[in-house]
XYZ file of C-alpha atoms in Angstrom:
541
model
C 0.000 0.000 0.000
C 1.419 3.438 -0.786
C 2.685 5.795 2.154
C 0.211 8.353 0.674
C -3.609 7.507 1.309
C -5.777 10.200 -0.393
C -9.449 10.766 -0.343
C -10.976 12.874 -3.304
C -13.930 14.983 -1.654
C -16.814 16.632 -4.143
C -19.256 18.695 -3.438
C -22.063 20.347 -4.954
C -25.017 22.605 -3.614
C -28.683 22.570 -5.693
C -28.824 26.335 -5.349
C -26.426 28.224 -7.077
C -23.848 25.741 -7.938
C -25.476 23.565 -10.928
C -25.824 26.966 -12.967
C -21.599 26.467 -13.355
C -20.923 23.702 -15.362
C -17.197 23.676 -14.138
C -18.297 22.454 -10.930
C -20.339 19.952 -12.012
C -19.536 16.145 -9.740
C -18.005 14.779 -13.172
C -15.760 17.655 -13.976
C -14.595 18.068 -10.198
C -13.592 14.474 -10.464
C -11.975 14.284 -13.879
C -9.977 17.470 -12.236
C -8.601 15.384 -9.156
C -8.291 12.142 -11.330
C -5.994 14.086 -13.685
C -3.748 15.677 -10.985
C -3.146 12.223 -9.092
C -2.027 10.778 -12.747
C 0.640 13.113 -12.569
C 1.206 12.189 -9.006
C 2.356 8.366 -9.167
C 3.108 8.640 -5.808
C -0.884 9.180 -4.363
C -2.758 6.467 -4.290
C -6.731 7.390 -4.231
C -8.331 5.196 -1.702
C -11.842 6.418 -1.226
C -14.221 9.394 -3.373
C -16.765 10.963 -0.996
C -19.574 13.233 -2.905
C -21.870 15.421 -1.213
C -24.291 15.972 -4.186
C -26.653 18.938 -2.579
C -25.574 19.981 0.338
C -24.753 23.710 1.033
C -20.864 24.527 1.987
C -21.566 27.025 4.899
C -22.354 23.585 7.530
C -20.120 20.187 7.937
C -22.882 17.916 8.912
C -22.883 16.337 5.430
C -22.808 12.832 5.071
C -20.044 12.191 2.921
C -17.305 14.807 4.347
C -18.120 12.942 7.757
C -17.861 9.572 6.696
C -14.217 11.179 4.939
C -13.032 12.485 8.856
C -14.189 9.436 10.085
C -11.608 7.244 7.568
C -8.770 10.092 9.009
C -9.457 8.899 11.918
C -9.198 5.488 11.201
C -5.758 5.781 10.029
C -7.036 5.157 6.213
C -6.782 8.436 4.656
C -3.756 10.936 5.042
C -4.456 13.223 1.989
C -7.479 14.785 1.366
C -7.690 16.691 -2.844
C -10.755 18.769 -3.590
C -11.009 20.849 -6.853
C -10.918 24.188 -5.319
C -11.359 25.247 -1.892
C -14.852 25.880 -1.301
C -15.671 22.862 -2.385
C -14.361 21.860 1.530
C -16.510 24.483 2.440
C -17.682 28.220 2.202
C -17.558 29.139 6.140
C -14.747 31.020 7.181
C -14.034 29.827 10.913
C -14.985 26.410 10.361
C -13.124 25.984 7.173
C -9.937 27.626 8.802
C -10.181 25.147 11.895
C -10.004 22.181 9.652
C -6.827 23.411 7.837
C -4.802 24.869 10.405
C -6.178 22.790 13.362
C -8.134 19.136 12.372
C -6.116 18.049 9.347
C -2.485 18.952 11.094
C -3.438 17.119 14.165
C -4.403 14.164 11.984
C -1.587 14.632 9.798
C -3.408 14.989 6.361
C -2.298 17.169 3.950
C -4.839 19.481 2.565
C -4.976 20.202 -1.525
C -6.542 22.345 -3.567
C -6.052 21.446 -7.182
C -7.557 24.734 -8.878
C -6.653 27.119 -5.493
C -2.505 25.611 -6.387
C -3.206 25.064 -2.775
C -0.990 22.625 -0.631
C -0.309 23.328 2.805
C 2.740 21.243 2.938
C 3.728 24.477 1.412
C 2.430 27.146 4.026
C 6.014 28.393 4.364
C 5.989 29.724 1.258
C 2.927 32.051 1.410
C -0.038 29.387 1.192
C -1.087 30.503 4.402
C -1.935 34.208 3.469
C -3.144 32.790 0.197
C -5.905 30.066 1.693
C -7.177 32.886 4.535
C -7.858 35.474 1.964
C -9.986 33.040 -0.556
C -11.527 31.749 2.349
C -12.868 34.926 3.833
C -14.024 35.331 -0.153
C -16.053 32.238 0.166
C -17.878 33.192 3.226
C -18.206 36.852 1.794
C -19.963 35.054 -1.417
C -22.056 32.470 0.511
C -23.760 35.503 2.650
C -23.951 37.874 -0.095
C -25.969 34.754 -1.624
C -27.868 34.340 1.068
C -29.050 37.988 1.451
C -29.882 38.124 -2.097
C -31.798 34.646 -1.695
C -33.878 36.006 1.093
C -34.932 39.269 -0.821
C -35.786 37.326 -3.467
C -37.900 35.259 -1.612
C -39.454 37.932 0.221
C -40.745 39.422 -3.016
C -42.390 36.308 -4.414
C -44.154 36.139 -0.769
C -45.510 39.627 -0.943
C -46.537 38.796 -4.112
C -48.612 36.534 -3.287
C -46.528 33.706 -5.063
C -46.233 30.044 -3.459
C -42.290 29.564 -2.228
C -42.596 26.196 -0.331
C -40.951 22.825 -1.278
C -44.186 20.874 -0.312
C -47.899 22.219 -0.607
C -50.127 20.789 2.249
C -52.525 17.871 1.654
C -54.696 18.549 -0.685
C -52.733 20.604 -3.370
C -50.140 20.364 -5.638
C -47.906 22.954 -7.342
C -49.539 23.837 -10.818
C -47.626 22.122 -13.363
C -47.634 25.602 -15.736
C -46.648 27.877 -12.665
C -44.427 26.332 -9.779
C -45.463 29.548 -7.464
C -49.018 28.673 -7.373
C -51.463 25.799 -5.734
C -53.675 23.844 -7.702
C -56.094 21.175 -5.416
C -55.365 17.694 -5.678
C -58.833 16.497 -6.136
C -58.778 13.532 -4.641
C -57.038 14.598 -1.291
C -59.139 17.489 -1.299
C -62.405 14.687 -1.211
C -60.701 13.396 2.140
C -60.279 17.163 3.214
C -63.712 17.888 2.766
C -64.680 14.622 4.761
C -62.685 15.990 7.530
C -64.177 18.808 8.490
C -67.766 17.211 7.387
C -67.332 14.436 10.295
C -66.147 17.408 12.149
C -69.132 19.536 12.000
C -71.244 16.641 12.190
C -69.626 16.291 15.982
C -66.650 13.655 15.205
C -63.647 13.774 17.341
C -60.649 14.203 15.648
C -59.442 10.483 17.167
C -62.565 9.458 15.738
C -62.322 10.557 12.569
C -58.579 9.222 12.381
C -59.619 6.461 13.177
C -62.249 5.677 10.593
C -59.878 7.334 7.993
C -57.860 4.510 8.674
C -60.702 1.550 9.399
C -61.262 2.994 5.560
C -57.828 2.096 4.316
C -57.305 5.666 3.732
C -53.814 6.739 2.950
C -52.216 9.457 5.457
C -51.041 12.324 3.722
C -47.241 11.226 4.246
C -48.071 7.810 2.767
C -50.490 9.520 0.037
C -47.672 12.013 -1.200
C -45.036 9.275 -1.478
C -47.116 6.596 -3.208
C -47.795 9.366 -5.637
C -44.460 10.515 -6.348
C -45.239 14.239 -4.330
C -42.687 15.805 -2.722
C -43.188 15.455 1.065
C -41.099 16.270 4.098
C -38.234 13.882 5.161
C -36.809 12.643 7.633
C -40.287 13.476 10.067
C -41.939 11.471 12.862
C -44.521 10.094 10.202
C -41.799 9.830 7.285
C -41.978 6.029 8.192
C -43.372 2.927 6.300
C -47.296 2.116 7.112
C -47.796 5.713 8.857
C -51.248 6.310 10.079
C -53.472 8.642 10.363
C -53.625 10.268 13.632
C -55.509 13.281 15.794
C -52.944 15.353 15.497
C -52.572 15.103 11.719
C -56.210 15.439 11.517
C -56.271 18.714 13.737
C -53.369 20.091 11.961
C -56.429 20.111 8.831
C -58.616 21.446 10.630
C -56.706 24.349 11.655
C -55.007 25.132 8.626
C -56.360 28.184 6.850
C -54.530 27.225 3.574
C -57.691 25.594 2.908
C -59.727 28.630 2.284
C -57.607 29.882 -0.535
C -55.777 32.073 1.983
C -51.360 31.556 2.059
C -49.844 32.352 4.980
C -45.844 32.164 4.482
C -42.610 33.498 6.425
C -44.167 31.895 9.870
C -40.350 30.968 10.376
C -36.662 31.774 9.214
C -33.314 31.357 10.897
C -31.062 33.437 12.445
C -28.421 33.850 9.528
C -27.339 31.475 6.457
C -24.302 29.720 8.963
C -27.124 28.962 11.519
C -29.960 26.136 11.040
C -31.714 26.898 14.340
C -34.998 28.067 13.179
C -36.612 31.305 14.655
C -40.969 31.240 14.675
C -41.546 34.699 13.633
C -45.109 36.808 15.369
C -48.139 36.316 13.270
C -47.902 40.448 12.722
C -44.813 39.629 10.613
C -46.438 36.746 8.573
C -47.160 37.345 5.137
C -50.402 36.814 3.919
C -52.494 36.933 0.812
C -55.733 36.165 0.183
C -57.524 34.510 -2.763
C -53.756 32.982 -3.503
C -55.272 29.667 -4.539
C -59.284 27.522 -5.155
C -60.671 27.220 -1.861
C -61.169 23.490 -0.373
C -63.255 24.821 2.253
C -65.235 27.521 2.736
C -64.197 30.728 5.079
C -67.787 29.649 6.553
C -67.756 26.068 7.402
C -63.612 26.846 8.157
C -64.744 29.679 10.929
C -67.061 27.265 12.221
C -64.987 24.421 13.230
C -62.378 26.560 14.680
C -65.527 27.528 17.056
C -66.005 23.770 17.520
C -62.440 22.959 18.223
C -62.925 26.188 21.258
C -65.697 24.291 23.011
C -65.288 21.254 25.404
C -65.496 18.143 23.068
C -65.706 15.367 24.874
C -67.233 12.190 23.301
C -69.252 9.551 25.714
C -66.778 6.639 26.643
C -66.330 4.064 23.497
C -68.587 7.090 21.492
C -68.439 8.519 18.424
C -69.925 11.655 18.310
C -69.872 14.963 20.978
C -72.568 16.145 22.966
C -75.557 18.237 21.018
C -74.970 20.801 23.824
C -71.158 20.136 25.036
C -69.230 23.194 26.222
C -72.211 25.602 25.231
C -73.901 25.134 28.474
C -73.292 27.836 31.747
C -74.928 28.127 34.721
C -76.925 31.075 35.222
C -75.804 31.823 39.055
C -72.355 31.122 39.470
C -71.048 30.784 35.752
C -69.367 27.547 35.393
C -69.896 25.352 32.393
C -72.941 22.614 33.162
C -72.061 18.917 32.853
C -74.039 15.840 31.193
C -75.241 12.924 34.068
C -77.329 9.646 33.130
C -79.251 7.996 36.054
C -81.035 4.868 35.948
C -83.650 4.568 37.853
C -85.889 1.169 37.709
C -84.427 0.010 33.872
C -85.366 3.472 32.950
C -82.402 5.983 31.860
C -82.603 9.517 32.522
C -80.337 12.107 31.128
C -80.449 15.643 32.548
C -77.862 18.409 32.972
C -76.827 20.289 36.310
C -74.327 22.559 37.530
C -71.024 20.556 38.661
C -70.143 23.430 41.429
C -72.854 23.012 43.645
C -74.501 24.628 46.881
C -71.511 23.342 48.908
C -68.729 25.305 46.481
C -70.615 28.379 46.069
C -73.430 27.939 43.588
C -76.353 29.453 45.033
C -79.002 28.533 42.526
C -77.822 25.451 40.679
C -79.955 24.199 38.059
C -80.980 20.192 37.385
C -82.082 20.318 33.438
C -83.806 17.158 31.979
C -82.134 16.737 28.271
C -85.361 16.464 26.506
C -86.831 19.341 27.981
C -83.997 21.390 27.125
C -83.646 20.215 23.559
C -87.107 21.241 22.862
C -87.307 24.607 24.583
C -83.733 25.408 22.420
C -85.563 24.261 19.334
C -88.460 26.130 19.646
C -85.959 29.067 19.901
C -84.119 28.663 17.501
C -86.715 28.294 15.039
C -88.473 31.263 15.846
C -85.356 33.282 15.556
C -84.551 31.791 12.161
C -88.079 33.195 11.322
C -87.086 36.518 12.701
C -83.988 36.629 10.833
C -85.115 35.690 7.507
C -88.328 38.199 7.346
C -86.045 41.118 8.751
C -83.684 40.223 5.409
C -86.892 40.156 3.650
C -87.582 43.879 4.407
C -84.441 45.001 4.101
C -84.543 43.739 0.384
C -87.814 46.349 -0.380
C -86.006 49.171 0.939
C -83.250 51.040 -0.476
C -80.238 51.981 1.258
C -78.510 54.011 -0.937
C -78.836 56.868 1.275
C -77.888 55.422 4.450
C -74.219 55.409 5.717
C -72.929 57.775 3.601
C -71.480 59.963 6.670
C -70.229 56.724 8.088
C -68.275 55.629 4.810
C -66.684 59.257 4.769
C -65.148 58.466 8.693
C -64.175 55.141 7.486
C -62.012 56.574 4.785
C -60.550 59.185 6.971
C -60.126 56.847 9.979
C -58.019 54.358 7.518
C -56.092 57.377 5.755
C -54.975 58.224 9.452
C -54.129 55.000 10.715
C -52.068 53.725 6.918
C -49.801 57.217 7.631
C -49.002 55.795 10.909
C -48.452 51.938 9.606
C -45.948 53.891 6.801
C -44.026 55.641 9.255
C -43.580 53.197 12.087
C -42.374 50.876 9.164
C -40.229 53.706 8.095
C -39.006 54.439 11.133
C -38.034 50.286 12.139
C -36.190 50.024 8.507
C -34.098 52.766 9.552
C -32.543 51.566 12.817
C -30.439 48.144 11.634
C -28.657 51.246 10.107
C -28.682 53.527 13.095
C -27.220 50.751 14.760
C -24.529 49.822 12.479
C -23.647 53.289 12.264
C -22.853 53.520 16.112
C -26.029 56.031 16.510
C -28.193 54.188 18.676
C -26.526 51.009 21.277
C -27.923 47.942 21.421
C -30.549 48.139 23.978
C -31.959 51.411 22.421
C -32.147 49.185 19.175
C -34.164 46.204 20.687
C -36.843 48.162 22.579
C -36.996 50.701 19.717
C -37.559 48.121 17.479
C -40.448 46.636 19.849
C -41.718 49.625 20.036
C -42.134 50.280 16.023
C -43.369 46.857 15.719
C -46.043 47.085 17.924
C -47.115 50.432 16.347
C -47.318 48.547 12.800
C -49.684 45.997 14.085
C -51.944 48.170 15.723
C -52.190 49.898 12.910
C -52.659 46.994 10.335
C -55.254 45.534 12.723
C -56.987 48.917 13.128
C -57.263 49.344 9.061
C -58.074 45.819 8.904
C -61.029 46.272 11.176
C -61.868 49.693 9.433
C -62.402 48.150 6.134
C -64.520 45.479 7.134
C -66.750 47.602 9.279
C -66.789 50.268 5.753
C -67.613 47.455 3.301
C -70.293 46.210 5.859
C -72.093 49.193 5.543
C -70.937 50.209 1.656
C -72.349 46.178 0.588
C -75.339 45.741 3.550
C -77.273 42.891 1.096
C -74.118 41.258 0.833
C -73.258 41.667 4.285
C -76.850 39.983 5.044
C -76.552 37.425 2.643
C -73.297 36.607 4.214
C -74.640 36.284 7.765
C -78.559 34.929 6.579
C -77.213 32.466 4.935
C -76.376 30.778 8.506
C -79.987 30.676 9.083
C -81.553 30.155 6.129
C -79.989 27.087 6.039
C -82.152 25.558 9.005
C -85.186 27.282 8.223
C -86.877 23.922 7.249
C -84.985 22.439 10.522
C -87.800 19.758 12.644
C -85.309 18.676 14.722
C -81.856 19.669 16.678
C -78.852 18.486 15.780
C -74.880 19.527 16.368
C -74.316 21.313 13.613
C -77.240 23.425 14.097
C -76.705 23.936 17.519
C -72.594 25.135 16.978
C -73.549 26.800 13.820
C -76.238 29.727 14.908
C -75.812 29.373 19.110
C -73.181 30.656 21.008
C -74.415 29.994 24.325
C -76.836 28.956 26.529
C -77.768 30.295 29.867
C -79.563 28.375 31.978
C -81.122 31.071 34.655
C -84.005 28.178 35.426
C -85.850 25.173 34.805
C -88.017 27.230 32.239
C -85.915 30.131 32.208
C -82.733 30.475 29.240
C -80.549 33.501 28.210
C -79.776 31.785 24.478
C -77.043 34.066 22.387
C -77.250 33.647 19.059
C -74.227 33.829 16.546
C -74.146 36.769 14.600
C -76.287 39.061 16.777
C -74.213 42.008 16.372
C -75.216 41.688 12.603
C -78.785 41.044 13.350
C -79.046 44.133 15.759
C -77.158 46.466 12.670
C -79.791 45.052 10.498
C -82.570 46.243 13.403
C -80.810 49.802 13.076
C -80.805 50.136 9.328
C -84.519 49.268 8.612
C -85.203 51.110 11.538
C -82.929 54.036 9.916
C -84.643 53.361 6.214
C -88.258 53.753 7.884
C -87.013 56.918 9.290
C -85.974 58.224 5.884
C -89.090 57.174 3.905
C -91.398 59.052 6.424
C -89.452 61.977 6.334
C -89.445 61.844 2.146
C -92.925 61.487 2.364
C-alpha cells in the first residue's frame, strides 16, 4: 500500500452551484483524477460526494464519513477541486486546515486554489485565509440576495414552499401557485364534514384509517409528491392520527388564503430556526381555489374552542357540550345519566354546587332542554329571515354615507401611521450599524415600532370590514342569513345546528334560558338600518 492515502472529496449545492458547469460532480472528479495521474506517488483510496448539500455547515454525510476514515488511520491526503468545495464558512473551514487536518496529519490540496499546505512556508497561508474569507463573503452575499428574493415572491402573493399541504399540488404551468389535488381534497372535505357533524378528531382518524385511507405522508409518497423527510410520520405504514387530523382542521390554507414566512433562521451559517409573530407573517388572500369555505372553516375553529368530549367508546360529541353555563355562578354545566328502575334519565346540572358556592344550581332534563332550544331557535330563524326580507324592499342608498366618509378618513390616518412606524423600524439596523443608537436602544426601539405597525394593520383591517359592511349591507346579510336560512326547514336539533347559529346557553331556570345567538351584532345592525330606512321614507314622504 502506498505511504500516501488520499481521499478525493466533491461537493455540490442545488442552489447556485449547478448553474456552473465547471463544478459539475463529473468535472470536479476528472480534475482530481488528472492531478493524481501526474502524481504516481498518491494512491486514491476512497471518493466521498456530497451531491446537494450547502458549503456554509459540515454535517454532510459524505465529508463525515471522509473524517471518520482520518481517523481510522485510512486516509492521510485529502484533494478537492478548489477550496470551497471543503466548504464556504470562514471559521470552520480555517479550523479544519490549520487545526483538524495537522493534528491528523493529512495534507490538505486544492487542485484549482494551487493550494498545498505542505507548502504554508511559502505564502499558502496568506493565500488560503484570503480566498476563504471570499467564500464566506460570497455564501452571505448569496444568502441575502436569496432572502430578498424570496421575500418578493411572498408579498406577491406567489407560493415559495418545497411541499404544498394535503390537498394541493404545485400547478404544473406555474411552480409559485397551488392547484387542489382532487382527490385529497375529497378526504379534506370529509374531515371537516365528520367534524361539524360532531366527530372527534381520534374518531375521525380512526375511521380514515378503518377505511384504508392513505395518510397524507403515505399519500404524497405513493404518488411521487414531494413530502417532508426525515419526520416522525416519514416512516413505512404511517397512520393517520388526531394530530394530523387537527393540523387540517386548523389550517387556513384551505380557504384559498397563504400564509408564508411563519419561520426563518437566524443567519445562512445557523440552522436553528426562529418562529416569527403572526404580525410579521405574510399573507395573501384569494392565492389559490378554496377546499373549504371561510364559513364552514370559521365554524370548526368555534367547535375545536368548546369542550369536546365524546361519551366513553362514542363517536360523536354532545348536542350541547361546552355551550352550556350556569346562570348563578357561571361555570360550564355537565351531562349525568341515572337509571332509575331500567329506565335511563339524562339531565344536565351545575357541577359546582350549593356546597362550592353555587347558590341557585340548576338540574335540566335533556329532553326538555332540547325542545325549549328548538323552539328558539326556530323562531329566531323566522325573525332573521323576514327582517332580510324587508331590508330587500327598501333602499339603502342613502344610508351610511357619513359613516363611509369616517371610514375613509379613519383608515387614511391609521395607513400614515403603519408607513411611518415601518419607516421608522427600517431605519434603525442602520442607526445601529452606524454607532447612533446602542444595542438596547435598538431592541426596545424596534419593539416599540413593531407594535405600532400591528396596531395599525389591525386597526385598518377592522376599518375596512366595518366600511364594506355598511358600503355592501345585502351582501353583508346574505353573508350572515345564509347561517340561518340554512335551518329554516330544521324539525329537529342536531350539532351542527346547535354550533352553527348558538353561542351559548344560559340556563337562569328550569323554564328560564338567556340563548345568544351567533351573529347578533349583525342582526341588531340590520334592526338599526330598517329602523334608519323607515325613518328616511317618512321623512321623504
Amino acid at each position: 500500500m502506498s505511504e500516501f492515502m488520499a481521499a478525493a472529496y466533491l461537493r455540490l449545492s442545488y442552489t447556485n452551484d449547478r448553474t456552473a458547469e465547471s463544478d459539475s460532480i463529473q468535472n470536479q472528479k476528472k480534475l482530481i483524477e488528472d492531478y493524481i495521474a501526474t502524481h504516481p506517488e498518491i494512491e486514491l483510496v476512497s471518493e466521498r460526494v456530497d451531491d446537494g448539500y450547502s458549503g456554509v455547515l459540515f454535517d454532510r454525510p459524505a465529508f463525515q464519513e471522509m473524517m471518520s476514515d482520518i481517523m481510522a488511520g485510512k486516509v492521510n491526503y485529502v484533494i478537492v477541486k478548489d477550496l470551497s468545495r471543503l466548504g464556504r464558512e470562514y471559521i470552520e473551514t480555517g479550523r479544519y486546515l490549520r487545526r483538524i487536518f495537522p493534528t491528523c496529519g493529512v495534507r490538505f490540496i486544492s487542485v484549482n486554489d494551487n493550494i498545498d499546505t505542505a507548502n504554508e512556508h511559502n505564502g499558502d497561508d496568506l493565500n488560503i485565509s484570503m480566498k476563504n474569507l471570499l467564500n464566506d463573503t460570497y455564501c452571505r452575499d448569496i444568502s441575502v440576495k436569496t432572502r430578498s428574493a424570496l421575500l418578493t415572491k411572498r408579498r406577491n402573493g406567489d407560493y415559495v414552499g418545497a411541499c404544498p399541504i394535503y390537498g394541493y399540488r404545485k400547478d404544473p404551468d406555474n411552480h409559485n401557485r397551488l392547484v387542489i389535488d382532487e382527490d385529497a381534497a375529497g378526504i379534506v372535505r370529509d374531515i371537516y364534514r365528520h367534524k361539524i357533524d360532531g366527530a372527534s378528531a381520534k374518531r375521525i382518524a380512526e375511521e380514515l384509517n378503518r377505511l384504508g385511507v392513505l395518510s397524507p405522508m403515505a399519500y404524497k409518497s405513493s404518488r411521487g409528491l414531494p413530502h417532508p423527510t426525515g419526520g416522525f410520520a416519514d416512516v413505512p405504514g404511517a397512520k393517520w392520527s388526531a394530530r394530523a387530523v387537527l393540523r387540517i382542521l386548523q389550517d387556513e390554507t384551505y380557504t384559498g388564503v397563504l400564509l408564508q414566512g411563519k419561520q426563518e433562521t437566524y443567519n445562512h451559517k445557523l440552522k436553528d430556526i426562529v418562529h416569527k409573530p403572526p404580525e410579521e407573517w405574510v399573507r395573501t388572500e384569494n392565492a389559490h381555489e378554496p377546499i373549504i369555505s371561510k364559513g364552514d372553516f370559521h365554524l370548526v375553529q368555534k367547535i375545536l374552542s368548546l369542550d369536546t368530549r365524546t361519551a366513553p367508546n362514542g363517536e360523536a360529541v354532545y348536542l350541547f357540550s361546552g355551550l352550556l353555563i350556569c346562570g348563578s355562578c357561571g361555570g360550564r354545566m355537565t351531562r349525568k345519566t341515572n337509571t332509575v328502575n331500567g329506565k335511563k334519565y339524562v339531565y344536565y346540572h351545575c357541577p359546582t354546587g350549593r356546597k362550592n358556592g353555587c347558590t341557585h344550581p340548576v338540574m335540566l332534563k335533556e329532553s326538555d332542554l332540547t325542545a325549549c332550544v328548538l323552539e328558539s331557535l326556530q323562531a329566531h330563524i323566522r325573525s332573521a329571515v323576514s327582517l332580510d326580507r324587508l331590508l330587500d324592499s327598501i333602499s339603502e342608498e342613502e344610508i351610511g354615507r357619513e359613516e363611509i366618509a369616517k371610514f375613509k378618513a379613519r383608515i387614511a390616518d391609521s395607513e400614515v401611521k403603519l408607513e411611518e412606524a415601518r419607516q421608522f423600524k427600517a431605519t434603525l439596523y442602520e442607526n445601529f450599524i452606524g454607532g447612533f443608537i446602542d444595542k438596547k436602544d435598538y431592541q426596545d426601539l424596534k419593539s416599540l415600532y413593531t407594535l405600532r405597525a400591528r396596531q395599525a394593520q389591525e386597526a385598518i383591517s377592522l376599518l375596512r370590514e366595518e366600511m364594506e359592511r355598511t358600503i355592501d349591507n345585502s351582501g353583508d346579510r346574505l353573508r350572515w342569513i345564509q347561517h340561518f336560512k340554512e335551518f329554516s326547514n330544521m324539525t329537529t336539533l342536531d350539532r351542527r345546528a346547535v354550533i352553527a347559529l348558538i353561542q351559548s346557553i344560559r340556563v337562569l331556570g328550569k323554564e328560564d334560558l338567556q340563548i345568544t345567538f351567533r351573529y347578533q351584532m349583525e342582526y341588531e345592525k340590520a334592526l338599526e338600518r330598517l329602523a334608519q330606512a323607515v325613518s328616511l321614507a317618512k321623512e321623504a314622504v
